[in-house]
Short mmCIF file of C-alpha atoms in Angstrom, two decimals:
data_model
loop_
_atom_site.label_atom_id
_atom_site.label_comp_id
_atom_site.label_asym_id
_atom_site.label_seq_id
_atom_site.Cartn_x
_atom_site.Cartn_y
_atom_site.Cartn_z
CA UNK A 1 16.07 129.27 121.60
CA UNK A 2 15.47 132.22 123.65
CA UNK A 3 13.71 132.66 127.04
CA UNK A 4 10.73 135.16 126.79
CA UNK A 5 7.85 136.55 128.74
CA UNK A 6 5.04 139.34 128.04
CA UNK A 7 5.07 142.13 130.82
CA UNK A 8 4.16 145.26 132.08
CA UNK A 9 7.13 147.28 133.78
CA UNK A 10 6.62 149.24 136.94
CA UNK A 11 7.28 152.87 136.96
CA UNK A 12 10.72 153.62 137.64
CA UNK A 13 10.11 156.00 140.45
CA UNK A 14 8.98 152.99 142.57
CA UNK A 15 12.54 151.63 142.78
CA UNK A 16 13.49 153.15 146.22
CA UNK A 17 10.49 151.75 147.86
CA UNK A 18 10.78 148.45 146.38
CA UNK A 19 14.53 148.41 147.99
CA UNK A 20 12.84 149.66 151.27
CA UNK A 21 10.56 146.85 151.47
CA UNK A 22 13.35 144.35 150.41
CA UNK A 23 15.44 145.83 152.99
CA UNK A 24 13.21 145.01 155.65
CA UNK A 25 13.44 141.19 154.33
CA UNK A 26 17.29 141.11 154.37
CA UNK A 27 17.86 139.24 157.69
CA UNK A 28 16.21 136.11 155.72
CA UNK A 29 17.64 133.77 153.06
CA UNK A 30 15.48 135.23 149.87
CA UNK A 31 16.87 135.59 146.33
CA UNK A 32 15.68 139.51 145.78
CA UNK A 33 14.76 140.87 142.25
CA UNK A 34 16.86 143.93 141.47
CA UNK A 35 14.22 146.78 142.32
CA UNK A 36 14.80 148.39 138.70
CA UNK A 37 13.75 145.21 136.69
CA UNK A 38 10.81 144.27 138.88
CA UNK A 39 7.79 144.03 136.73
CA UNK A 40 4.26 142.17 136.25
CA UNK A 41 4.28 139.22 134.16
CA UNK A 42 1.12 138.95 131.90
CA UNK A 43 2.33 135.62 130.02
CA UNK A 44 5.68 133.62 130.70
CA UNK A 45 6.40 132.02 127.25
CA UNK A 46 9.41 130.01 128.24
CA UNK A 47 12.04 129.25 125.35
CA UNK A 48 11.00 129.79 122.03
CA UNK A 49 12.62 129.62 118.73
CA UNK A 50 13.94 133.29 117.62
CA UNK A 51 11.77 132.65 114.27
CA UNK A 52 8.90 133.23 116.59
CA UNK A 53 9.47 136.56 117.71
CA UNK A 54 8.05 138.24 114.58
CA UNK A 55 4.79 136.33 114.47
CA UNK A 56 4.65 137.04 118.41
CA UNK A 57 5.43 140.85 117.76
CA UNK A 58 2.49 140.84 115.20
CA UNK A 59 -0.14 138.89 117.17
CA UNK A 60 0.46 141.34 120.20
CA UNK A 61 0.27 144.47 118.04
CA UNK A 62 -3.52 143.39 117.83
CA UNK A 63 -4.08 144.08 121.55
CA UNK A 64 -7.32 146.05 121.99
CA UNK A 65 -6.81 146.73 125.77
CA UNK A 66 -6.83 150.39 126.38
CA UNK A 67 -4.45 152.21 128.79
CA UNK A 68 -5.46 152.19 132.15
CA UNK A 69 -4.42 153.57 135.62
CA UNK A 70 -2.87 150.90 138.04
CA UNK A 71 -2.51 151.12 141.61
CA UNK A 72 0.82 149.29 143.21
CA UNK A 73 -0.28 148.23 146.76
CA UNK A 74 -0.28 145.50 149.35
CA UNK A 75 2.48 142.91 149.99
CA UNK A 76 1.77 139.34 150.00
CA UNK A 77 3.17 135.84 149.43
CA UNK A 78 2.54 132.60 147.37
CA UNK A 79 1.32 129.93 147.94
CA UNK A 80 0.47 130.82 151.48
CA UNK A 81 1.84 132.43 154.62
CA UNK A 82 2.66 129.77 156.43
CA UNK A 83 4.79 128.16 153.49
CA UNK A 84 6.12 131.40 151.70
CA UNK A 85 7.81 130.49 148.46
CA UNK A 86 7.70 134.19 146.52
CA UNK A 87 7.33 137.58 148.21
CA UNK A 88 5.29 139.79 145.78
CA UNK A 89 3.77 143.34 145.37
CA UNK A 90 -0.17 143.49 144.45
CA UNK A 91 -1.30 145.41 141.36
CA UNK A 92 -5.03 146.40 140.70
CA UNK A 93 -6.25 147.85 137.52
CA UNK A 94 -7.69 146.39 134.31
CA UNK A 95 -5.16 143.59 134.37
CA UNK A 96 -7.47 140.73 133.87
CA UNK A 97 -8.86 142.30 130.75
CA UNK A 98 -5.26 142.95 129.54
CA UNK A 99 -4.22 139.25 130.33
CA UNK A 100 -7.27 137.88 129.10
CA UNK A 101 -6.66 139.73 125.68
CA UNK A 102 -2.60 138.47 125.56
CA UNK A 103 -4.05 135.05 126.16
CA UNK A 104 -6.54 135.09 123.21
CA UNK A 105 -3.87 136.47 120.81
CA UNK A 106 -1.50 133.69 121.61
CA UNK A 107 -4.02 130.73 121.40
CA UNK A 108 -2.74 130.00 117.98
CA UNK A 109 0.86 129.42 119.33
CA UNK A 110 -0.36 126.77 121.67
CA UNK A 111 1.56 127.92 124.72
CA UNK A 112 1.21 126.03 127.99
CA UNK A 113 -1.52 127.20 130.19
CA UNK A 114 -1.39 128.57 133.54
CA UNK A 115 -2.79 125.98 136.43
CA UNK A 116 -4.13 128.76 138.44
CA UNK A 117 -5.94 131.75 137.83
CA UNK A 118 -3.91 134.91 136.78
CA UNK A 119 -3.08 137.60 139.86
CA UNK A 120 -1.50 140.58 138.83
CA UNK A 121 1.69 140.88 140.92
CA UNK A 122 5.34 141.78 140.87
CA UNK A 123 7.63 139.49 142.46
CA UNK A 124 10.00 141.13 144.68
CA UNK A 125 11.92 137.87 145.91
CA UNK A 126 11.80 134.06 145.93
CA UNK A 127 12.58 132.51 149.26
CA UNK A 128 14.98 129.97 149.58
CA UNK A 129 14.93 128.54 153.29
CA UNK A 130 12.96 129.57 156.40
CA UNK A 131 13.60 128.06 159.84
CA UNK A 132 10.50 127.52 161.99
CA UNK A 133 11.56 130.85 163.98
CA UNK A 134 12.24 132.68 160.98
CA UNK A 135 8.71 131.97 159.63
CA UNK A 136 7.21 133.70 162.59
CA UNK A 137 9.63 136.77 162.15
CA UNK A 138 8.87 136.72 158.23
CA UNK A 139 5.22 136.52 158.81
CA UNK A 140 5.40 139.55 161.43
CA UNK A 141 7.12 141.60 158.98
CA UNK A 142 4.68 140.77 156.02
CA UNK A 143 1.76 141.47 158.10
CA UNK A 144 3.37 144.97 159.16
CA UNK A 145 3.77 145.84 155.55
CA UNK A 146 0.58 143.97 153.76
CA UNK A 147 -0.98 147.30 153.18
CA UNK A 148 1.97 148.85 151.54
CA UNK A 149 1.08 151.65 149.12
CA UNK A 150 3.77 152.47 146.62
CA UNK A 151 1.26 154.61 144.14
CA UNK A 152 -0.61 154.94 140.89
CA UNK A 153 1.14 154.38 137.60
CA UNK A 154 -0.17 154.46 133.91
CA UNK A 155 -0.17 151.16 131.92
CA UNK A 156 -0.02 152.32 128.53
CA UNK A 157 2.55 149.50 126.95
CA UNK A 158 3.08 145.93 126.99
CA UNK A 159 6.66 144.43 126.62
CA UNK A 160 7.75 141.29 125.18
CA UNK A 161 10.86 140.55 126.74
CA UNK A 162 14.02 138.42 126.39
CA UNK A 163 15.48 137.05 129.66
CA UNK A 164 19.06 135.77 129.82
CA UNK A 165 19.57 134.15 133.24
CA UNK A 166 23.31 134.66 134.57
CA UNK A 167 24.60 133.66 138.04
CA UNK A 168 24.22 137.53 139.29
CA UNK A 169 20.42 137.34 138.30
CA UNK A 170 18.24 137.60 134.96
CA UNK A 171 19.18 140.35 132.26
CA UNK A 172 15.83 141.48 130.35
CA UNK A 173 15.88 142.87 126.86
CA UNK A 174 12.92 144.38 125.11
CA UNK A 175 12.24 142.88 121.89
CA UNK A 176 9.06 144.53 121.12
CA UNK A 177 6.81 147.24 122.68
CA UNK A 178 3.03 147.69 122.01
CA UNK A 179 1.66 150.66 122.83
CA UNK A 180 -2.14 150.35 124.17
CA UNK A 181 -4.35 153.15 122.56
#
């Protein structure tokens, strides 16, 4: 079994800005995502048999979404500011269409659906614990950075990725690349 997901990688030029944002939250008990591997997940597939990789590649090769420009901007948390569990960067562009296209192509595989609506975002950190006092300080920094703008990027490919979890963080490997045209 291999752990897999479908994603759009962020432009590598955003790495330093991501690092700077993460640095602002370094006083809190967070598990940061390495800036080099921050991405937008379109669909988490979970553990699959290796024999499913080829059929998934073939299905994804039928993506109809055209390339589009995306803006990476805005900082927020899930599920809500009073109880932050995930710190994320927002993404705007044609992600809803791309996500819907991926969902449609994967329907025959019967992957588990999401309980919540798709929101294009890139996870920067997972919140481990925050005391009451820290929640206020965390919210202040979040509010100060909420309108952060990293810039624009071209979304012209979608990746099927393998994730290997290690004590030092996940290691990602691209299994298949689909170029949008």
